[in-house]
């Protein structure tokens, strides 16, 4: 990933926060047939390994397990939010016309080593934790115990665990750091007023960064 220094997010805790709050990642792999991508919900274990561990699962019929060997280097990407930025959002544009459209975003790239885990105990634990995490906001959270035992057993037999030991984390927050403060504030305010949640998130992040620059 192209990563100018002024866009780099190097705080590991902040990168972990993005993964935890936006856990649907793209697992990118490479084998003799070329590149492939699988889109999966991941569980992050922040305190495992040097930089954390990612857990997920795939269908047993997914050929990924045969195509990629244990220990192979992989990349998992996570996108927090992104938004189109119109030149009209920049106050300086009214004076100079020297602005063009751009796109702001926050992403994390997790490089690591993959391994596949065909173990029911591991799968039950991962699926259980993912379920508790994502059902937490429901009025009556679904639990694995709600499903018939034999039905759940059949489903578990049809999946395989995936684990990625993170070896490198790269974060990119492109939030107008290369713009004048007044333009960063103007664009942030315009996005924060938008109706789209992603635009509001980017606008809020820009305004917070602008406040830090101003202090």
XYZ file of N, CA and C in Angstrom:
645
model
N 0.844 -1.189 0.000
C 0.000 0.000 0.000
C 0.883 1.243 0.000
N 0.554 2.161 -0.880
C 1.242 3.452 -0.891
C 0.862 4.190 0.385
N 1.863 4.596 1.168
C 1.586 5.142 2.490
C 2.488 6.331 2.802
N 2.109 7.546 2.331
C 2.862 8.738 2.727
C 2.874 8.872 4.248
N 3.959 9.389 4.776
C 4.132 9.444 6.226
C 3.002 10.195 6.925
N 2.511 11.277 6.289
C 1.495 12.086 6.968
C 0.125 11.408 7.016
N -0.050 10.315 6.274
C -1.299 9.560 6.339
C -1.183 8.315 7.223
N 0.003 8.012 7.709
C 0.236 6.752 8.426
C -0.357 6.784 9.833
N -1.076 5.725 10.178
C -1.545 5.510 11.553
C -0.680 4.392 12.137
N 0.118 4.712 13.134
C 1.072 3.744 13.682
C 0.697 3.254 15.076
N -0.380 3.764 15.627
C -0.820 3.348 16.960
C -1.490 1.977 16.850
N -0.852 0.935 17.390
C -1.371 -0.423 17.265
C -2.759 -0.540 17.886
N -2.965 0.092 19.029
C -4.277 0.028 19.680
C -5.360 0.629 18.784
N -5.039 1.732 18.098
C -6.004 2.360 17.192
C -6.300 1.458 15.999
N -5.270 0.771 15.497
C -5.468 -0.155 14.383
C -6.319 -1.340 14.825
N -6.055 -1.840 16.021
C -6.876 -2.924 16.566
C -8.332 -2.475 16.716
N -8.533 -1.234 17.128
C -9.896 -0.718 17.292
C -10.649 -0.726 15.965
N -9.961 -0.355 14.884
C -10.604 -0.364 13.567
C -10.993 -1.781 13.184
N -10.083 -2.738 13.390
C -10.393 -4.132 13.058
C -11.581 -4.621 13.879
N -11.572 -4.321 15.176
C -12.636 -4.803 16.053
C -13.997 -4.204 15.693
N -14.010 -2.950 15.271
C -15.281 -2.293 14.957
C -15.708 -2.483 13.505
N -14.801 -2.950 12.661
C -15.114 -3.229 11.250
C -14.508 -4.585 10.894
N -15.049 -5.675 11.458
C -14.381 -6.979 11.389
C -14.549 -7.739 10.085
N -15.327 -7.211 9.147
C -15.514 -7.922 7.878
C -14.343 -7.591 6.959
N -13.403 -8.519 6.859
C -12.164 -8.261 6.133
C -12.063 -9.037 4.838
N -11.101 -8.656 4.023
C -10.787 -9.352 2.772
C -9.472 -10.090 2.953
N -9.534 -11.422 2.902
C -8.352 -12.267 3.020
C -7.778 -12.475 1.626
N -6.603 -11.909 1.379
C -5.980 -11.950 0.053
C -4.827 -12.940 0.081
N -4.876 -13.892 -0.850
C -3.883 -14.962 -0.895
C -3.312 -15.079 -2.299
N -2.228 -15.837 -2.399
C -1.574 -16.041 -3.690
C -1.081 -17.472 -3.775
N -1.334 -18.094 -4.921
C -0.799 -19.430 -5.168
C -0.393 -19.519 -6.628
N -0.141 -20.721 -7.103
C 0.330 -20.888 -8.484
C -0.688 -20.409 -9.504
N -1.954 -20.334 -9.102
C -2.993 -19.872 -10.011
C -3.195 -18.372 -9.995
N -2.479 -17.676 -9.123
C -2.585 -16.223 -9.050
C -3.186 -15.756 -7.743
N -3.758 -14.569 -7.772
C -4.330 -13.950 -6.580
C -5.769 -14.397 -6.359
N -6.176 -14.400 -5.088
C -7.554 -14.722 -4.739
C -7.937 -13.892 -3.520
N -9.225 -13.691 -3.330
C -9.712 -12.951 -2.157
C -10.954 -13.640 -1.618
N -10.996 -13.804 -0.309
C -12.168 -14.327 0.384
C -12.598 -13.296 1.421
N -13.894 -13.063 1.504
C -14.421 -12.004 2.370
C -15.075 -12.655 3.583
N -14.515 -12.362 4.770
C -14.874 -13.103 5.971
C -15.005 -12.184 7.184
N -15.900 -12.519 8.123
C -15.900 -11.833 9.417
C -14.796 -12.413 10.295
N -13.985 -11.556 10.865
C -12.839 -11.997 11.661
C -13.034 -11.657 13.136
N -12.446 -12.498 13.964
C -12.300 -12.223 15.386
C -10.857 -11.810 15.620
N -10.659 -10.716 16.346
C -9.309 -10.261 16.683
C -8.987 -10.615 18.124
N -7.873 -11.322 18.317
C -7.329 -11.556 19.652
C -6.168 -10.584 19.821
N -6.420 -9.476 20.495
C -5.445 -8.392 20.577
C -4.148 -8.810 21.253
N -4.236 -9.620 22.281
C -3.067 -9.922 23.111
C -2.371 -11.224 22.741
N -2.774 -11.834 21.653
C -2.120 -13.062 21.198
C -1.021 -12.712 20.197
N 0.097 -13.424 20.257
C 1.189 -13.157 19.334
C 1.788 -11.782 19.564
N 2.595 -11.356 18.600
C 3.277 -10.060 18.732
C 2.358 -8.886 18.437
N 1.511 -9.039 17.413
C 0.643 -7.937 16.991
C -0.827 -8.328 16.970
N -1.137 -9.507 17.475
C -2.514 -9.975 17.469
C -2.701 -11.164 16.548
N -3.838 -11.814 16.697
C -4.193 -12.978 15.889
C -5.614 -12.787 15.379
N -5.845 -13.166 14.121
C -7.166 -13.105 13.511
C -7.714 -14.517 13.337
N -8.956 -14.734 13.749
C -9.624 -16.022 13.575
C -10.853 -15.851 12.705
N -11.119 -16.855 11.877
C -12.313 -16.868 11.037
C -12.600 -18.320 10.671
N -13.549 -18.513 9.774
C -13.800 -19.870 9.274
C -14.300 -19.785 7.841
N -14.071 -20.861 7.108
C -14.504 -20.950 5.714
C -15.274 -22.246 5.518
N -16.031 -22.324 4.441
C -16.723 -23.562 4.100
C -15.701 -24.651 3.792
N -15.998 -25.863 4.204
C -15.076 -26.967 3.927
C -14.875 -27.149 2.422
N -15.880 -26.809 1.637
C -15.774 -26.951 0.181
C -14.926 -25.852 -0.457
N -14.619 -24.818 0.288
C -13.797 -23.730 -0.247
C -12.415 -24.284 -0.608
N -11.963 -24.120 -1.855
C -10.667 -24.678 -2.261
C -9.462 -23.973 -1.655
N -9.685 -22.912 -0.892
C -8.572 -22.143 -0.329
C -7.611 -23.034 0.444
N -8.150 -23.970 1.184
C -7.312 -24.820 2.032
C -6.331 -25.649 1.210
N -6.737 -26.054 0.019
C -5.845 -26.826 -0.847
C -4.897 -25.923 -1.631
N -5.331 -24.709 -1.898
C -4.537 -23.794 -2.713
C -3.420 -23.119 -1.922
N -3.657 -22.899 -0.632
C -2.709 -22.157 0.202
C -2.257 -23.053 1.349
N -0.972 -23.155 1.526
C -0.411 -24.032 2.544
C -0.285 -23.314 3.887
N -0.312 -24.094 4.960
C -0.055 -23.535 6.283
C 1.282 -22.803 6.299
N 1.303 -21.624 6.888
C 2.524 -20.835 6.972
C 2.706 -19.851 5.840
N 1.813 -19.901 4.832
C 1.932 -18.972 3.703
C 1.637 -17.546 4.158
N 2.302 -16.589 3.520
C 2.059 -15.179 3.833
C 0.764 -14.725 3.180
N -0.066 -14.035 3.942
C -1.344 -13.538 3.437
C -1.520 -12.085 3.872
N -2.532 -11.454 3.298
C -2.882 -10.075 3.647
C -4.375 -10.023 3.929
N -4.740 -9.413 5.036
C -6.151 -9.184 5.355
C -6.369 -7.680 5.442
N -7.308 -7.168 4.666
C -7.571 -5.731 4.659
C -8.911 -5.435 5.328
N -8.942 -4.334 6.060
C -10.153 -3.878 6.743
C -10.377 -2.408 6.389
N -11.616 -2.066 6.067
C -11.952 -0.680 5.723
C -12.904 -0.123 6.769
N -12.490 0.965 7.409
C -13.333 1.567 8.441
C -14.442 2.404 7.815
N -14.081 3.403 7.050
C -15.059 4.283 6.407
C -14.372 4.994 5.255
N -15.174 5.490 4.321
C -14.617 6.265 3.210
C -15.677 7.239 2.724
N -15.238 8.302 2.061
C -16.180 9.315 1.597
C -15.577 10.135 0.464
N -16.429 10.471 -0.485
C -16.057 11.393 -1.560
C -15.976 12.805 -0.998
N -14.952 13.551 -1.421
C -14.761 14.933 -0.965
C -14.824 15.856 -2.179
N -15.853 16.683 -2.229
C -16.022 17.626 -3.336
C -15.124 18.846 -3.152
N -14.598 19.415 -4.238
C -13.835 20.664 -4.129
C -14.658 21.790 -3.495
N -15.987 21.689 -3.630
C -16.854 22.725 -3.072
C -16.803 22.791 -1.549
N -16.261 21.735 -0.928
C -16.185 21.715 0.535
C -15.028 22.557 1.070
N -14.101 22.941 0.186
C -12.898 23.655 0.627
C -13.103 25.167 0.522
N -13.006 25.910 1.607
C -13.135 27.374 1.527
C -12.147 28.011 0.560
N -10.926 27.478 0.456
C -9.926 28.093 -0.419
C -10.310 27.985 -1.884
N -11.167 27.035 -2.217
C -11.589 26.872 -3.616
C -12.318 28.112 -4.113
N -13.046 28.755 -3.208
C -13.788 29.957 -3.592
C -12.855 31.096 -3.994
N -11.612 31.056 -3.507
C -10.657 32.123 -3.786
C -9.740 31.797 -4.954
N -9.315 30.542 -5.049
C -8.264 30.196 -6.013
C -8.697 29.215 -7.094
N -9.791 28.479 -6.862
C -10.228 27.399 -7.756
C -9.198 26.264 -7.843
N -8.203 26.298 -6.978
C -7.130 25.297 -7.046
C -7.420 24.129 -6.097
N -8.521 23.448 -6.373
C -8.887 22.239 -5.643
C -9.527 21.259 -6.617
N -9.366 19.981 -6.343
C -9.962 18.933 -7.175
C -10.632 17.911 -6.254
N -11.510 17.073 -6.813
C -12.146 16.048 -5.980
C -11.118 15.045 -5.446
N -11.449 14.451 -4.327
C -10.604 13.383 -3.775
C -11.487 12.425 -2.993
N -10.867 11.414 -2.424
C -11.589 10.431 -1.613
C -10.805 10.241 -0.328
N -11.448 10.395 0.804
C -10.801 10.175 2.096
C -11.258 8.847 2.681
N -10.383 8.227 3.464
C -10.701 6.882 3.965
C -9.769 6.505 5.106
N -10.179 5.442 5.822
C -9.370 4.853 6.886
C -9.350 3.340 6.679
N -8.151 2.775 6.542
C -8.018 1.342 6.278
C -6.888 0.756 7.116
N -6.940 -0.561 7.293
C -5.879 -1.299 7.968
C -5.506 -2.494 7.109
N -4.201 -2.713 6.936
C -3.683 -3.900 6.262
C -2.954 -4.751 7.290
N -3.416 -5.975 7.463
C -2.783 -6.910 8.401
C -2.068 -7.996 7.606
N -0.741 -7.960 7.629
C 0.058 -9.009 7.000
C 0.283 -10.114 8.021
N 0.312 -11.353 7.557
C 0.535 -12.428 8.515
C 0.723 -13.772 7.859
N 0.814 -14.789 8.703
C 0.974 -16.179 8.278
C -0.313 -16.935 8.593
N -0.785 -17.686 7.618
C -2.058 -18.377 7.765
C -1.860 -19.827 8.179
N -2.839 -20.339 8.896
C -2.926 -21.784 9.101
C -4.393 -22.162 9.212
N -4.680 -23.390 8.819
C -6.044 -23.904 8.837
C -6.189 -24.860 10.010
N -7.292 -24.750 10.729
C -7.486 -25.530 11.944
C -8.775 -26.335 11.815
N -8.630 -27.643 11.672
C -9.779 -28.540 11.528
C -10.032 -29.204 12.879
N -10.591 -28.429 13.789
C -10.769 -28.888 15.160
C -12.095 -28.347 15.691
N -12.971 -29.234 16.111
C -14.312 -28.818 16.529
C -14.276 -27.893 17.740
N -13.393 -28.165 18.682
C -13.309 -27.327 19.880
C -12.938 -25.895 19.507
N -11.959 -25.743 18.605
C -11.553 -24.412 18.139
C -12.722 -23.726 17.450
N -13.406 -24.450 16.561
C -14.498 -23.857 15.798
C -15.650 -23.430 16.701
N -16.003 -24.270 17.656
C -17.075 -23.914 18.584
C -16.733 -22.638 19.355
N -15.488 -22.543 19.775
C -15.074 -21.373 20.545
C -15.129 -20.108 19.696
N -14.597 -20.173 18.470
C -14.578 -18.997 17.597
C -15.995 -18.581 17.210
N -16.798 -19.551 16.767
C -18.172 -19.236 16.370
C -18.963 -18.695 17.565
N -18.730 -19.267 18.734
C -19.421 -18.794 19.927
C -19.076 -17.354 20.264
N -17.781 -17.023 20.193
C -17.375 -15.645 20.512
C -17.878 -14.659 19.462
N -17.805 -15.043 18.185
C -18.318 -14.167 17.131
C -19.814 -13.928 17.320
N -20.522 -14.989 17.657
C -21.966 -14.871 17.870
C -22.275 -13.929 19.024
N -21.601 -14.104 20.147
C -21.861 -13.236 21.301
C -21.551 -11.775 20.985
N -20.465 -11.554 20.237
C -20.090 -10.182 19.882
C -21.147 -9.517 19.018
N -21.595 -10.214 17.981
C -22.463 -9.575 16.996
C -23.949 -9.690 17.331
N -24.294 -10.532 18.288
C -25.681 -10.600 18.757
C -25.928 -9.669 19.943
N -24.854 -9.076 20.462
C -24.966 -8.303 21.704
C -25.982 -7.168 21.614
N -26.170 -6.603 20.438
C -27.086 -5.464 20.301
C -28.536 -5.898 20.090
N -28.789 -7.187 19.952
C -30.146 -7.675 19.722
C -30.963 -7.655 21.020
N -32.255 -7.398 20.931
C -33.095 -7.409 22.139
C -33.063 -8.757 22.862
N -33.037 -9.834 22.076
C -32.944 -11.187 22.644
C -31.844 -11.920 21.885
N -30.595 -11.766 22.290
C -29.463 -12.323 21.536
C -29.589 -13.830 21.308
N -29.347 -14.238 20.056
C -29.341 -15.664 19.715
C -28.097 -16.301 20.302
N -28.243 -17.526 20.772
C -27.123 -18.291 21.320
C -26.999 -19.598 20.563
N -25.789 -20.126 20.501
C -25.588 -21.400 19.824
C -26.467 -22.487 20.433
N -26.703 -22.399 21.732
C -27.531 -23.401 22.410
C -28.984 -23.357 21.950
N -29.386 -22.271 21.256
C -30.760 -22.181 20.761
C -31.014 -23.143 19.608
N -29.962 -23.527 18.893
C -30.098 -24.424 17.745
C -30.055 -25.877 18.212
N -30.774 -26.786 17.527
C -30.691 -28.203 17.883
C -29.247 -28.692 17.801
N -28.831 -29.495 18.764
C -27.437 -29.928 18.853
C -26.971 -30.638 17.594
N -27.829 -31.525 17.045
C -27.406 -32.283 15.859
C -27.288 -31.379 14.632
N -28.155 -30.378 14.552
C -28.096 -29.416 13.451
C -26.805 -28.613 13.521
N -26.475 -28.129 14.702
C -25.246 -27.366 14.894
C -24.018 -28.225 14.613
N -24.065 -29.481 15.036
C -22.954 -30.396 14.790
C -22.712 -30.562 13.297
N -23.782 -30.709 12.531
C -23.650 -30.854 11.077
C -23.016 -29.609 10.464
N -23.439 -28.442 10.924
C -22.883 -27.204 10.383
C -21.399 -27.073 10.709
N -21.017 -27.400 11.930
C -19.606 -27.304 12.326
C -18.733 -28.248 11.513
N -19.294 -29.371 11.106
C -18.524 -30.322 10.305
C -18.294 -29.821 8.882
N -19.028 -28.794 8.498
C -18.911 -28.269 7.135
C -18.085 -26.994 7.046
N -17.381 -26.652 8.133
C -16.500 -25.485 8.100
C -15.116 -25.851 8.617
N -14.147 -25.021 8.273
C -12.754 -25.198 8.693
C -12.273 -23.868 9.267
N -11.530 -23.931 10.350
C -11.022 -22.720 10.967
C -9.858 -22.111 10.204
N -9.782 -20.795 10.251
C -8.684 -20.038 9.638
C -8.079 -19.152 10.722
N -6.761 -19.179 10.822
C -6.077 -18.330 11.797
C -4.914 -17.624 11.117
N -4.812 -16.327 11.344
C -3.725 -15.526 10.786
C -2.960 -14.889 11.937
N -1.690 -15.251 12.050
C -0.807 -14.650 13.051
C -0.244 -13.366 12.445
N -0.655 -12.221 12.959
C -0.273 -10.937 12.367
C 1.213 -10.668 12.586
N 1.915 -10.384 11.492
C 3.344 -10.076 11.566
C 3.639 -8.607 11.278
N 2.674 -7.926 10.641
C 2.877 -6.500 10.332
C 1.519 -5.831 10.188
N 1.377 -4.656 10.780
C 0.143 -3.885 10.677
C 0.433 -2.530 10.054
N -0.308 -2.191 9.013
C -0.190 -0.886 8.373
C -1.549 -0.200 8.418
N -1.556 1.043 8.848
C -2.789 1.802 8.875
C -2.664 3.074 8.070
N -3.707 3.393 7.329
C -3.712 4.622 6.530
C -4.997 5.391 6.810
N -4.843 6.581 7.375
C -5.955 7.501 7.595
C -5.755 8.697 6.677
N -6.397 8.669 5.525
C -6.304 9.790 4.588
C -7.450 10.742 4.917
N -7.124 11.799 5.650
C -8.147 12.683 6.207
C -7.857 14.156 5.933
N -7.164 14.427 4.830
C -6.902 15.816 4.474
C -5.735 16.436 5.204
N -4.828 15.600 5.716
C -3.668 16.141 6.443
C -2.786 17.008 5.562
N -2.875 16.831 4.246
C -2.055 17.609 3.322
C -2.747 18.902 2.880
N -3.896 19.202 3.462
C -4.627 20.421 3.136
C -4.389 21.488 4.211
N -4.690 22.740 3.863
C -4.675 23.803 4.861
C -5.692 23.476 5.962
N -5.430 23.961 7.153
C -6.326 23.689 8.275
C -7.754 24.140 7.971
N -7.906 25.318 7.359
C -9.248 25.835 7.071
C -9.996 24.926 6.102
N -9.256 24.320 5.159
C -9.886 23.406 4.211
C -10.211 22.064 4.860
N -9.332 21.612 5.737
C -9.605 20.381 6.475
C -10.871 20.546 7.319
N -10.999 21.700 7.958
C -12.178 21.972 8.785
C -13.437 22.087 7.923
N -13.323 22.798 6.801
C -14.486 22.985 5.937
C -14.997 21.676 5.373
N -14.079 20.837 4.889
C -14.478 19.544 4.337
C -15.026 18.640 5.435
N -14.390 18.674 6.598
C -14.872 17.859 7.708
C -16.283 18.234 8.123
N -16.562 19.531 8.185
C -17.902 19.991 8.562
C -18.936 19.577 7.520
N -18.583 19.699 6.241
C -19.516 19.321 5.176
C -19.837 17.831 5.236
N -18.813 17.012 5.441
C -19.037 15.568 5.507
C -19.822 15.190 6.762
N -19.520 15.840 7.873
C -20.215 15.532 9.127
C -21.704 15.852 9.038
N -22.074 16.784 8.165
C -23.487 17.142 7.988
C -24.205 16.196 7.035
N -23.472 15.310 6.384
C -24.061 14.422 5.393
C -25.027 13.420 5.994
N -25.777 12.769 5.113
C -26.769 11.785 5.569
C -26.188 10.380 5.631
N -25.052 10.176 5.001
C -24.424 8.854 4.966
C -23.564 8.654 6.215
N -23.712 7.504 6.849
C -22.939 7.219 8.053
C -21.447 7.237 7.822
N -21.010 6.726 6.659
C -19.579 6.707 6.362
C -19.043 8.126 6.212
N -19.808 8.986 5.530
C -19.388 10.384 5.382
C -19.309 11.073 6.737
N -20.285 10.816 7.586
C -20.278 11.414 8.921
C -19.071 10.948 9.726
N -18.725 9.665 9.582
C -17.568 9.131 10.311
C -16.277 9.785 9.842
N -16.125 9.923 8.520
C -14.922 10.563 7.987
C -14.886 12.032 8.394
N -16.026 12.711 8.302
C -16.079 14.112 8.708
C -15.710 14.292 10.168
N -16.230 13.433 11.022
C -15.901 13.513 12.441
C -14.425 13.285 12.704
N -13.846 12.309 11.993
C -12.415 12.029 12.160
C -11.573 13.206 11.682
N -11.994 13.846 10.582
C -11.266 15.008 10.073
C -11.325 16.163 11.063
N -12.487 16.394 11.643
C -12.632 17.501 12.590
C -11.828 17.249 13.862
N -11.779 16.007 14.306
C -10.974 15.685 15.485
C -9.498 15.923 15.199
N -9.049 15.506 14.016
C -7.654 15.728 13.638
C -7.366 17.221 13.493
N -8.331 17.966 12.958
C -8.159 19.417 12.828
C -8.020 20.072 14.203
N -8.795 19.593 15.179
C -8.689 20.143 16.534
C -7.302 19.885 17.123
N -6.755 18.714 16.841
C -5.412 18.403 17.330
C -4.367 19.291 16.664
N -4.551 19.550 15.367
C -3.616 20.432 14.659
C -3.681 21.846 15.208
N -4.873 22.251 15.604
C -5.094 23.626 16.046
C -4.570 23.851 17.464
N -4.507 22.787 18.258
C -4.122 22.937 19.667
C -2.610 23.071 19.834
